[in-house]
Short mmCIF file of C-alpha atoms (C1' of nucleotides) in Angstrom, two decimals:
data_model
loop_
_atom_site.label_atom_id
_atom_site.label_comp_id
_atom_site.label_asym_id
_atom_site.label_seq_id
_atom_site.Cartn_x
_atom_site.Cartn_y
_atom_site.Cartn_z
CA UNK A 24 51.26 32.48 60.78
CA UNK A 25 53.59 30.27 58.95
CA UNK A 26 52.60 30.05 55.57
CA UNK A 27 54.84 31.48 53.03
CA UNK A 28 53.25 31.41 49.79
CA UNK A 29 49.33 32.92 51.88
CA UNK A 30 50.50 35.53 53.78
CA UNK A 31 51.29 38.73 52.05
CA UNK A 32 53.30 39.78 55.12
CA UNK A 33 56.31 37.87 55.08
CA UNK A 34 57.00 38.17 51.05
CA UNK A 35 59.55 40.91 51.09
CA UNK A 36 59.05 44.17 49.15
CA UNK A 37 60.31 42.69 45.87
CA UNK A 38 58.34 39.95 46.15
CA UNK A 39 55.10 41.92 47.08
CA UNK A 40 55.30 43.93 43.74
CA UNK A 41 55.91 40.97 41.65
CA UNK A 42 53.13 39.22 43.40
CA UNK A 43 50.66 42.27 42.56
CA UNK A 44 52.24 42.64 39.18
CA UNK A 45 51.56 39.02 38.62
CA UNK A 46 47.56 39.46 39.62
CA UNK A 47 46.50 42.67 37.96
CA UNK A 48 49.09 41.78 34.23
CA UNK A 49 46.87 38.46 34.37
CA UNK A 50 43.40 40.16 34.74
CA UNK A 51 44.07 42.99 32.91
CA UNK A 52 46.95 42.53 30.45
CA UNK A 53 49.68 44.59 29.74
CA UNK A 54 48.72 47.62 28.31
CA UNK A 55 45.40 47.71 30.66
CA UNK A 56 46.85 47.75 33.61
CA UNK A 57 48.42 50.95 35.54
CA UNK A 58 51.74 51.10 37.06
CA UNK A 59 49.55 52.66 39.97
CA UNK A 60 47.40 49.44 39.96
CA UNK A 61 50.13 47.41 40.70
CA UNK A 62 51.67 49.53 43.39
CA UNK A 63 48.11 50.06 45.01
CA UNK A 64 47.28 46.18 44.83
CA UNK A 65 51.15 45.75 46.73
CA UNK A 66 50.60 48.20 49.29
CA UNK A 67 53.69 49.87 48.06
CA UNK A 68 54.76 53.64 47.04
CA UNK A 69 54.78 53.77 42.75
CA UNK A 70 58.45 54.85 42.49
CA UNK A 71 59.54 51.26 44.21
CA UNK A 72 58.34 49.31 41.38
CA UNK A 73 60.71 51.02 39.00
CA UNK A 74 63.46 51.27 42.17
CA UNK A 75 63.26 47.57 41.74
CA UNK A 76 61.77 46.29 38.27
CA UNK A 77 63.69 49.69 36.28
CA UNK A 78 60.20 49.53 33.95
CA UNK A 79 57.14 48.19 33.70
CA UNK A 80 58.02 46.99 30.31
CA UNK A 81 60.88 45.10 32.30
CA UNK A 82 58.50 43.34 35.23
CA UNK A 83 55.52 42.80 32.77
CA UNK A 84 58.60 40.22 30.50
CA UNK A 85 59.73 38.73 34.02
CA UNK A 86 55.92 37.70 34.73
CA UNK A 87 55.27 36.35 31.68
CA UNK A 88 58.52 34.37 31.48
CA UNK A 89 57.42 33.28 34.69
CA UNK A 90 54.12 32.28 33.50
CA UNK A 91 54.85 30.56 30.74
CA UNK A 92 57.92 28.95 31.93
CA UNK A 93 55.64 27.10 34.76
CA UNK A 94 53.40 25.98 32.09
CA UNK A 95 55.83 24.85 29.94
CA UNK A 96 58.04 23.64 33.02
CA UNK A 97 55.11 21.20 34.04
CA UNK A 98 54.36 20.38 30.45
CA UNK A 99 57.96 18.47 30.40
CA UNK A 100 57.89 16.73 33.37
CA UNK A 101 54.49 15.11 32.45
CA UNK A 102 55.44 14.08 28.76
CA UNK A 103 58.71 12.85 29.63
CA UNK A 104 57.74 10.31 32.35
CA UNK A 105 59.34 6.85 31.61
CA UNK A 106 57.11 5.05 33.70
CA UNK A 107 53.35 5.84 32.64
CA UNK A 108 51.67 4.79 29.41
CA UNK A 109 50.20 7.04 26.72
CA UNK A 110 46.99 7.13 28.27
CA UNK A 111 48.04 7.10 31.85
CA UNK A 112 50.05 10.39 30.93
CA UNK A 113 47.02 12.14 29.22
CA UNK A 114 44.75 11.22 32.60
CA UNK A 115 47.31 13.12 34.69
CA UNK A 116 47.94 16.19 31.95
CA UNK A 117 44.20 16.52 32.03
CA UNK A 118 43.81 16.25 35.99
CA UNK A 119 47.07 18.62 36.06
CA UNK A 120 46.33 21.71 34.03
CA UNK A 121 42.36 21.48 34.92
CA UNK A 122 43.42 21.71 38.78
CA UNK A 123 46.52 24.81 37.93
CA UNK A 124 43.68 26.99 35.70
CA UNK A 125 41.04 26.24 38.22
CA UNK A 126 43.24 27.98 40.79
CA UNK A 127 44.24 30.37 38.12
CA UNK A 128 41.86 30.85 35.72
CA UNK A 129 43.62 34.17 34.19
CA UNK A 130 46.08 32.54 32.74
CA UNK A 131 45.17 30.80 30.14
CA UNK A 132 43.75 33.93 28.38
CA UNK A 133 46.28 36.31 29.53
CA UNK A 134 49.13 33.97 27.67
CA UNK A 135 47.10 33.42 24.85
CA UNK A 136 46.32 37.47 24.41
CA UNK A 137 49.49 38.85 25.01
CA UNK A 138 51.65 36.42 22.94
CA UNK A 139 49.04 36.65 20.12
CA UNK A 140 51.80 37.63 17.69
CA UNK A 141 55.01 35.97 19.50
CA UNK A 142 56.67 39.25 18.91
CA UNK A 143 59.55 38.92 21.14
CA UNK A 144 59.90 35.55 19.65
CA UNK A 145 59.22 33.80 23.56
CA UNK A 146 58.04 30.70 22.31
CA UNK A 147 60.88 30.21 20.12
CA UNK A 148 63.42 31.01 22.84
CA UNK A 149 61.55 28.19 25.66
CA UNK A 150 62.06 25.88 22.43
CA UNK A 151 58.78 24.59 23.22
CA UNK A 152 58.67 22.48 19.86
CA UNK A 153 61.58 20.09 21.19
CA UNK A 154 59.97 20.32 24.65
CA UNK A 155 56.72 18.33 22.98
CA UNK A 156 58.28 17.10 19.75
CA UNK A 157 61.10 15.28 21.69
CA UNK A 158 59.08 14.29 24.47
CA UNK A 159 58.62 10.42 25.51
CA UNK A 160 55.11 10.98 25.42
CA UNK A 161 55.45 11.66 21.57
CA UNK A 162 57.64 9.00 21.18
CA UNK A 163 55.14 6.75 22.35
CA UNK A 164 52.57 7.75 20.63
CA UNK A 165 54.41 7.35 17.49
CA UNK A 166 55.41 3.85 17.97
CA UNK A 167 51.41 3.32 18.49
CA UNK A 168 50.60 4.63 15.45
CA UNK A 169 52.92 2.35 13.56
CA UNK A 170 51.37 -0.36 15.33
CA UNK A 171 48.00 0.89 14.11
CA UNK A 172 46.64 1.59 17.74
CA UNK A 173 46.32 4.88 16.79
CA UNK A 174 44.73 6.76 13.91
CA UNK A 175 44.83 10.47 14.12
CA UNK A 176 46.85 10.95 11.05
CA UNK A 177 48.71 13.85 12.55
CA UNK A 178 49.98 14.14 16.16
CA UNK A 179 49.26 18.04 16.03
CA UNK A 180 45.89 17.20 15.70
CA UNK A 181 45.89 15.04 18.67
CA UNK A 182 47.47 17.83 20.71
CA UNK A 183 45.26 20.48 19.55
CA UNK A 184 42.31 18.14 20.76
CA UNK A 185 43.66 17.57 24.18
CA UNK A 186 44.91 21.17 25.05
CA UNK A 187 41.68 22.56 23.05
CA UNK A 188 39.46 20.00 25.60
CA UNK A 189 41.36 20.88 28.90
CA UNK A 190 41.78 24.92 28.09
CA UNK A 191 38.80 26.16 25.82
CA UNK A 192 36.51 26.43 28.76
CA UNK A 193 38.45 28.29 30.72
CA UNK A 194 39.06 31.15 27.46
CA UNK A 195 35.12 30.60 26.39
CA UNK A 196 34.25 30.97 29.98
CA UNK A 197 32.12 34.34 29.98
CA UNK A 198 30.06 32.70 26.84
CA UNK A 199 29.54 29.23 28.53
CA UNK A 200 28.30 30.76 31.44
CA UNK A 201 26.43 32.70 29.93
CA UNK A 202 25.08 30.48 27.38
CA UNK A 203 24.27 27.60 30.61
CA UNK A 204 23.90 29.75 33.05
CA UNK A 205 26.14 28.81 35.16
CA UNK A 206 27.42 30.07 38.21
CA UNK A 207 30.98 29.84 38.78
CA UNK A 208 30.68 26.71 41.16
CA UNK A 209 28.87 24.93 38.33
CA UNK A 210 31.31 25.82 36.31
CA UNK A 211 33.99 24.69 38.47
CA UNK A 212 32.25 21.22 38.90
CA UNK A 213 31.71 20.39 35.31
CA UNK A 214 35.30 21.04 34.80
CA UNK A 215 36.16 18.51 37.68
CA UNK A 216 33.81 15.87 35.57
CA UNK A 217 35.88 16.79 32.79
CA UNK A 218 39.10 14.94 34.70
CA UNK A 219 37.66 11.77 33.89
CA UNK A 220 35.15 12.59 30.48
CA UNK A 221 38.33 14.26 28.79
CA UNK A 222 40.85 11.27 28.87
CA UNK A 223 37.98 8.97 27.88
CA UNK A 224 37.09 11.02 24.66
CA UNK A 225 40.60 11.37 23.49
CA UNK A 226 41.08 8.01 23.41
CA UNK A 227 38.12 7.09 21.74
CA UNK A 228 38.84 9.72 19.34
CA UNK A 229 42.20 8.28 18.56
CA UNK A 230 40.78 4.76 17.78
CA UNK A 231 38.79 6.64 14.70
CA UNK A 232 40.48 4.97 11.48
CA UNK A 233 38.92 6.89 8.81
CA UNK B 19 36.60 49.33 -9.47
CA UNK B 20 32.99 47.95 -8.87
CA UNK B 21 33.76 45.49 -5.60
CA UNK B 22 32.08 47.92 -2.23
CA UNK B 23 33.62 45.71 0.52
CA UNK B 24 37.16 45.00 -1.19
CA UNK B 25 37.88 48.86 -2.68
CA UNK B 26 38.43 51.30 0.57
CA UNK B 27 38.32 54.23 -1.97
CA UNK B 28 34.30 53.59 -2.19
CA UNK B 29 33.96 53.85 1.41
CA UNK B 30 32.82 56.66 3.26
CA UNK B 31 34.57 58.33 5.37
CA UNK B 32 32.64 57.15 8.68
CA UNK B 33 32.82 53.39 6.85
CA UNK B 34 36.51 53.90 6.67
CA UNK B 35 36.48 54.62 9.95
CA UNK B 36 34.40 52.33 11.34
CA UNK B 37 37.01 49.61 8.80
CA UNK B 38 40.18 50.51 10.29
CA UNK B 39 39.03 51.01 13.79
CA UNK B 40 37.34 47.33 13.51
CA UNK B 41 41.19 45.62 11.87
CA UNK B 42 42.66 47.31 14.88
CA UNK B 43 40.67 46.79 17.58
CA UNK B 44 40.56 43.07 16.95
CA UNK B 45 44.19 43.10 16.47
CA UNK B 46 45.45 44.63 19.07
CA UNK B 47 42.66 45.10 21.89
CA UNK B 48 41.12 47.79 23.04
CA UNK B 49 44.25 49.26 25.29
CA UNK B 50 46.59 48.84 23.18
CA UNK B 51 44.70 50.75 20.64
CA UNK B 52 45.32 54.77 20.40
CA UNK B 53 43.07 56.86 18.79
CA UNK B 54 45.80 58.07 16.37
CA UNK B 55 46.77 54.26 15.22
CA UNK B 56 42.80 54.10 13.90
CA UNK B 57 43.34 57.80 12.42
CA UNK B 58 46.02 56.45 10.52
CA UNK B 59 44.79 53.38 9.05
CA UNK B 60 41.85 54.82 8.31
CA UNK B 61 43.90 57.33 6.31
CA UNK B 62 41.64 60.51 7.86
CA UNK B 63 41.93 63.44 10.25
CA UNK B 64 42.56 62.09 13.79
CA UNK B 65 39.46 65.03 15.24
CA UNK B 66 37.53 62.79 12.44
CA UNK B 67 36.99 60.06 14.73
CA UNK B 68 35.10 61.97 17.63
CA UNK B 69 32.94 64.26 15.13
CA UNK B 70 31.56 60.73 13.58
CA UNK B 71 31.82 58.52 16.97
CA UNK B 72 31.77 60.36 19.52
CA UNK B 73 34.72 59.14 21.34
CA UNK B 74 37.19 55.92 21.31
CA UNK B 75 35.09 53.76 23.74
CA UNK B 76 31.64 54.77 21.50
CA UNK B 77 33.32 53.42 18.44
CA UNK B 78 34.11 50.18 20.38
CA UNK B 79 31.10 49.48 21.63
CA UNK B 80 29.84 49.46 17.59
CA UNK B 81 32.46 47.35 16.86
CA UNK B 82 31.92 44.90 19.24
CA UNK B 83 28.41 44.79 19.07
CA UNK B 84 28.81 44.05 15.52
CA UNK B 85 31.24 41.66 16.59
CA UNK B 86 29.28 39.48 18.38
CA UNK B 87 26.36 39.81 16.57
CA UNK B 88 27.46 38.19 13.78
CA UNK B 89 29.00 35.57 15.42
CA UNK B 90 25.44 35.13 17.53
CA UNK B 91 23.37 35.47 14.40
CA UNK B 92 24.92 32.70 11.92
CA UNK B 93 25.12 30.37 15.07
CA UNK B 94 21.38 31.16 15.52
CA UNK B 95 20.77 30.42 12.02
CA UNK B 96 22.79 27.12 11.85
CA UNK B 97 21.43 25.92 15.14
CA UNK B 98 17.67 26.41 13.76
CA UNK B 99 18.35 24.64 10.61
CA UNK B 100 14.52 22.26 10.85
CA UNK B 101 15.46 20.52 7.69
CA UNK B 102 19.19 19.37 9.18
CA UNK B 103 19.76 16.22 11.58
CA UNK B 104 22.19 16.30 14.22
CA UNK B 105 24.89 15.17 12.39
CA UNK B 106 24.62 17.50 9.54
CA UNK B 107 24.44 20.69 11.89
CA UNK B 108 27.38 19.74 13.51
CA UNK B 109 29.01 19.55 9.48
CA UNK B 110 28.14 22.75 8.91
CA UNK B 111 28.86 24.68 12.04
CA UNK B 112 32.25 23.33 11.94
CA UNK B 113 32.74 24.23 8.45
CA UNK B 114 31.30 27.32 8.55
CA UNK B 115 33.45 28.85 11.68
CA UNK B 116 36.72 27.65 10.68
CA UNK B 117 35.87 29.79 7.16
CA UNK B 118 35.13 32.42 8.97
CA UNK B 119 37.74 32.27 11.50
CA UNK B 120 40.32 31.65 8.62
CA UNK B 121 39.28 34.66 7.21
CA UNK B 122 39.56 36.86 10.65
CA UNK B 123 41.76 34.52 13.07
CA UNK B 124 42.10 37.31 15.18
CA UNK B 125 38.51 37.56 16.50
CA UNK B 126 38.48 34.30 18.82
CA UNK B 127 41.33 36.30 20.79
CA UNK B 128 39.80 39.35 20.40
CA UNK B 129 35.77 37.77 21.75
CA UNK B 130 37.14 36.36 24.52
CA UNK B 131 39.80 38.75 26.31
CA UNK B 132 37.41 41.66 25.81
CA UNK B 133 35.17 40.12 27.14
CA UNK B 134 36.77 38.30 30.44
CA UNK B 135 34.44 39.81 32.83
CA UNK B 136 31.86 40.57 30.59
CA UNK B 137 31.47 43.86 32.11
CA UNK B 138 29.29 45.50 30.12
CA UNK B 139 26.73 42.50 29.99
CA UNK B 140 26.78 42.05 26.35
CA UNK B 141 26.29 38.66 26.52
CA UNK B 142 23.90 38.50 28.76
CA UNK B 143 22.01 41.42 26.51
CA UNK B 144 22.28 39.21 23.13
CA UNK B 145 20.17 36.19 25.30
CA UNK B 146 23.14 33.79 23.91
CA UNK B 147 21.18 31.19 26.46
CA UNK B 148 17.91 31.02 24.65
CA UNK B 149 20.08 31.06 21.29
CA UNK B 150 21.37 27.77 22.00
CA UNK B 151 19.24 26.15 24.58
CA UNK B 152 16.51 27.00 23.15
CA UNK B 153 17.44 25.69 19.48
CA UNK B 154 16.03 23.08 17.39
CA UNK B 155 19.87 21.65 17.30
CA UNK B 156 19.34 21.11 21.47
CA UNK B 157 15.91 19.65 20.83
CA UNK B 158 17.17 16.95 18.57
CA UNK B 159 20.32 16.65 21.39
CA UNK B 160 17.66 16.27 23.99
CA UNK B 161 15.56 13.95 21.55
CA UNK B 162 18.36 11.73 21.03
CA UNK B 163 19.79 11.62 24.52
CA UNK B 164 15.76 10.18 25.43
CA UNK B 165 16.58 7.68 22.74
CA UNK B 166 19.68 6.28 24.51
CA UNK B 167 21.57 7.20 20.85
CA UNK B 168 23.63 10.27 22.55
CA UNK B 169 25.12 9.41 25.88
CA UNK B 170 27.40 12.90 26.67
CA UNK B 171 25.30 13.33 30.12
CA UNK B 172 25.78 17.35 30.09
CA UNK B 173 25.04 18.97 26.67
CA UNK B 174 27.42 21.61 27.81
CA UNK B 175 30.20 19.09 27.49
CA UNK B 176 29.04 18.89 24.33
CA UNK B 177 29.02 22.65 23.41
CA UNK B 178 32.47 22.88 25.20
CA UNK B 179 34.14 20.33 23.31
CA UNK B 180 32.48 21.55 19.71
CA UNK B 181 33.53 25.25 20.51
CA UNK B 182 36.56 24.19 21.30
CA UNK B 183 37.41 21.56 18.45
CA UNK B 184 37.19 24.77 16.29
CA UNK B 185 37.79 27.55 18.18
CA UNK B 186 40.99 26.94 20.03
CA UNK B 187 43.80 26.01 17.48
CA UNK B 188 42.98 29.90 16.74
CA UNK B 189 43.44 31.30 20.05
CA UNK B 190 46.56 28.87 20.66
CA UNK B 191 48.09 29.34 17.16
CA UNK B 192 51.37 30.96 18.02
CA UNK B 193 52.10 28.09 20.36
CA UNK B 194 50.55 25.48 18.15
CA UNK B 195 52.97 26.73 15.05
CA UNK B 196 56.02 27.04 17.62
CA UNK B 197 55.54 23.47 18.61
CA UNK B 198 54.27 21.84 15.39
CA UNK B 199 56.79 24.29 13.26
CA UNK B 200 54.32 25.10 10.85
CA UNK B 201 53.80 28.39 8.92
CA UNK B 202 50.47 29.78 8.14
CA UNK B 203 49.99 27.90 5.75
CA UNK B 204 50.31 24.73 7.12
CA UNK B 205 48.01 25.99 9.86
CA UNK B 206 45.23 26.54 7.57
CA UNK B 207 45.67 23.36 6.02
CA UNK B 208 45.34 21.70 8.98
CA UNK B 209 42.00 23.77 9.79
CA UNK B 210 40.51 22.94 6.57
CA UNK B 211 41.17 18.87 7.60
CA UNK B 212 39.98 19.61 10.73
CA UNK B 213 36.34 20.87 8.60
CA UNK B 214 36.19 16.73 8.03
CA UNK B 215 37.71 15.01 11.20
CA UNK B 216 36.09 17.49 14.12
CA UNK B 217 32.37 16.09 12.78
CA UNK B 218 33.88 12.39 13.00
CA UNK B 219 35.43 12.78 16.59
CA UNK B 220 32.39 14.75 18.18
CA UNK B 221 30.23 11.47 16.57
CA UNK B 222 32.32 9.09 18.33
CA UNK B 223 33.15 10.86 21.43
CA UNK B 224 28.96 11.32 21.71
CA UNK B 225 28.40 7.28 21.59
CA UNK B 226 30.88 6.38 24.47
CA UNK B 227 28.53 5.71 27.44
CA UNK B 228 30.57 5.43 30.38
"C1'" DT C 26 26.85 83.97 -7.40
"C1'" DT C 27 25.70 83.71 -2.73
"C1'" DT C 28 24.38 81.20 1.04
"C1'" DT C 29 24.11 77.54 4.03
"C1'" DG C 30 25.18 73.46 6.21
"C1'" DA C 31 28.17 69.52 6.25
"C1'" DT C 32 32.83 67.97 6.21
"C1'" DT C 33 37.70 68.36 6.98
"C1'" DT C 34 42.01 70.21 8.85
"C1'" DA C 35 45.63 71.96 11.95
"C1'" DA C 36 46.48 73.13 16.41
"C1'" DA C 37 45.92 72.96 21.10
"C1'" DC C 38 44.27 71.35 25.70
"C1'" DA C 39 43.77 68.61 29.79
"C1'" DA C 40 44.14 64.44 31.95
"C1'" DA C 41 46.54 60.19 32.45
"C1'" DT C 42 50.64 57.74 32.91
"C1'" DG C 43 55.52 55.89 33.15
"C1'" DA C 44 59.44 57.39 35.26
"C1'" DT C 45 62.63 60.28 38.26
"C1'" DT C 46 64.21 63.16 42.00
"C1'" DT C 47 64.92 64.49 46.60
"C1'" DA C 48 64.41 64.14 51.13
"C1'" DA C 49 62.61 61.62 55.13
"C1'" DT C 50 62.39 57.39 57.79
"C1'" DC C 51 63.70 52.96 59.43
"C1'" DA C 52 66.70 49.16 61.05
"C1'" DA C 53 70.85 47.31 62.11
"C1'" DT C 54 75.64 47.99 63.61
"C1'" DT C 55 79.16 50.26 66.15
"C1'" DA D 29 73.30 57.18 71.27
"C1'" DA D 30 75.42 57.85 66.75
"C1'" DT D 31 76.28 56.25 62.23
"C1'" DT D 32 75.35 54.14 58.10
"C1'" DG D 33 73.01 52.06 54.43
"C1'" DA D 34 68.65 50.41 52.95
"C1'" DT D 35 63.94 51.49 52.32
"C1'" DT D 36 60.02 54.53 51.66
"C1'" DA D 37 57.15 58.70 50.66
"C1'" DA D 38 55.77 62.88 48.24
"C1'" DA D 39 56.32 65.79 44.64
"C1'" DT D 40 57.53 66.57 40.02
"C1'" DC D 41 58.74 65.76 35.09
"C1'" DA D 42 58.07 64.53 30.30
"C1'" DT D 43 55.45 62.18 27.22
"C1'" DT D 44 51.41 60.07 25.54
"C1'" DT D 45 46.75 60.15 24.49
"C1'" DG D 46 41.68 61.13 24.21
"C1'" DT D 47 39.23 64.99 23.06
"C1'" DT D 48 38.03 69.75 21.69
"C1'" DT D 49 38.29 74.13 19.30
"C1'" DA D 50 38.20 77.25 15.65
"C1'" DA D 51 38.89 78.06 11.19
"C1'" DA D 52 39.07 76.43 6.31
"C1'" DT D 53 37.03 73.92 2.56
"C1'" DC D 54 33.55 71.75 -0.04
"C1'" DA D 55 28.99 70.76 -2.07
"C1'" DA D 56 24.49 71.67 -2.85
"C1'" DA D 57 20.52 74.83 -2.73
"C1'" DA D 58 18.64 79.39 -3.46
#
DNA sequence: TTTTGATTTAAACAAATGATTTAATCAATT
DNA sequence: AATTGATTAAATCATTTGTTTAAATCAAAA
């Protein structure tokens, strides 16, 4: 009745393609998916999605913008809060992005696949690098280095830990389900243990002098 | 003039094919991939490609299978290692995949978007489950879990984290260099230090008890 | 040399697909 | 009710793309 982001039929026409386009480029990928699928999955005639998007070249680079602009949007708020510690910000980083690919679970491959060679140069343009580089939460985590609290000689290494920890199951799913035989509520479940295991290994991890 | 795998010239022609259609495939998916792009690299006769395979989703099939067969068979091999503890498996896996990933970084991508829904049952048809659960590596897991020396209550954790200590930085490597600024270079630097810290981190992060 | 079967080539076909056109329909305003 | 502009539907176009056809070439056997 009232909910605007649920119920299809109050999103205006616009709206309806880019929500379809969003679905079927995110299970499919771009050069899978029909410009048929995505007016079938709206409930809307084909020539409307280029009366409003010109191209399908055109709406697939405003979805992924989209996309990766959330992620990277959400990213910055949680590395640049003044008022949490170092670990404090990895707990809610973990609980954060476990929760968004849980309810999205496309995503992660879908941005992974399709900006496999960065060939519009996206990443460069978000300036993602300052984004983490700059961040308070890298700040930090350099001043605990030079106090010796932490020991991972190289903060990329740290970073590739965490978002390898929170995201790899989510790309590996198919083979971890396979391999455990898992359902997907299992699956689901042992990523919600991971909220608490996750922020516990990366911080014994970081204590490793070697 | 004598190396098989390095000179195409020595190839036949339904090798070459099978060679470019493989360097494609798992660089650009199968989609994206026309019939004429393998043609081309393959440097034959586009009608070629259907008198030797049949047709474009055939020639796929091979190529994954292959694919994931090799990846499923040095796994099995490493994992059934009797003459290996724990520890030393986990050395060699590690070392062993980020080789081979170095080598091809485009297959992690390429495993696990083709294989989203793992429609075809693939997985399921290479019994990846009794691969790994069924390995002398899990015995020794389960072993040592009895003996209070492992405490990571889910050996999928386990799996999850190892896969992922290796496999990500591959998938996420065009965000990982935009962020880090690091050419590839750098990047495989940074793998081949990850060969020595990954078997440190998944020691440590197996002792925490929790 | 002739023959025979395998291999290769150039050309073409048919279906799929992104995009456009043209006219019909709808909703709001006068 | 009539008008007007926005929205929608159906048909069509032009190109791409997987596949096939038919003939030419090659290599080995007879």
């Amino acid at each position: 009745m009232k909910g605007k982001l649920v119920d299809k039929k109050e999103l205006s026409t616009e709206g309806k393609i880019k929500e379809a386009a969003r679905k079927v480029f995110q299970q499919k990928g771009y050069a899978a998916t029909r410009t048929r699928d995505i007016a079938e999955e709206a409930g809307i005639n084909l020539a409307l999605l280029n009366y409003y998007f010109r191209s399908k070249k055109n709406l697939f680079d405003i979805i992924m913008l989209e996309t990766v602009s959330s992620f990277v949007q959400s990213m910055t708020t949680l590395l640049n809060n003044e008022d949490t510690s170092l670990e404090k910000k990895v707990e809610l980083i973990v609980s954060h992005y476990i929760d968004f690919f849980t309810q999205d679970p496309n995503i992660p491959i879908f941005m992974m696949s399709e900006l496999r060679d960065n060939s519009d140069g996206l990443i460069d343009k978000l300036q993602i690098n300052q984004v983490v580089m700059d961040s308070v939460f890298f700040k930090q985590y350099r001043e605990a280095a030079e106090k010796g609290e932490v020991a991972v000689s190289n903060p990329m290494h740290f970073l590739m830990n965490l978002l390898g920890q929170i995201i790899f199951p989510f790309i590996g799913k198919p083979f971890l389900k396979g391999i455990g035989g898992l359902n997907d509520k299992q699956f689901n479940s042992m990523m919600q243990e991971r909220k608490k295991l996750i922020p516990v290994w990366m911080e014994t991890m970081v204590e490793v002098t070697r």
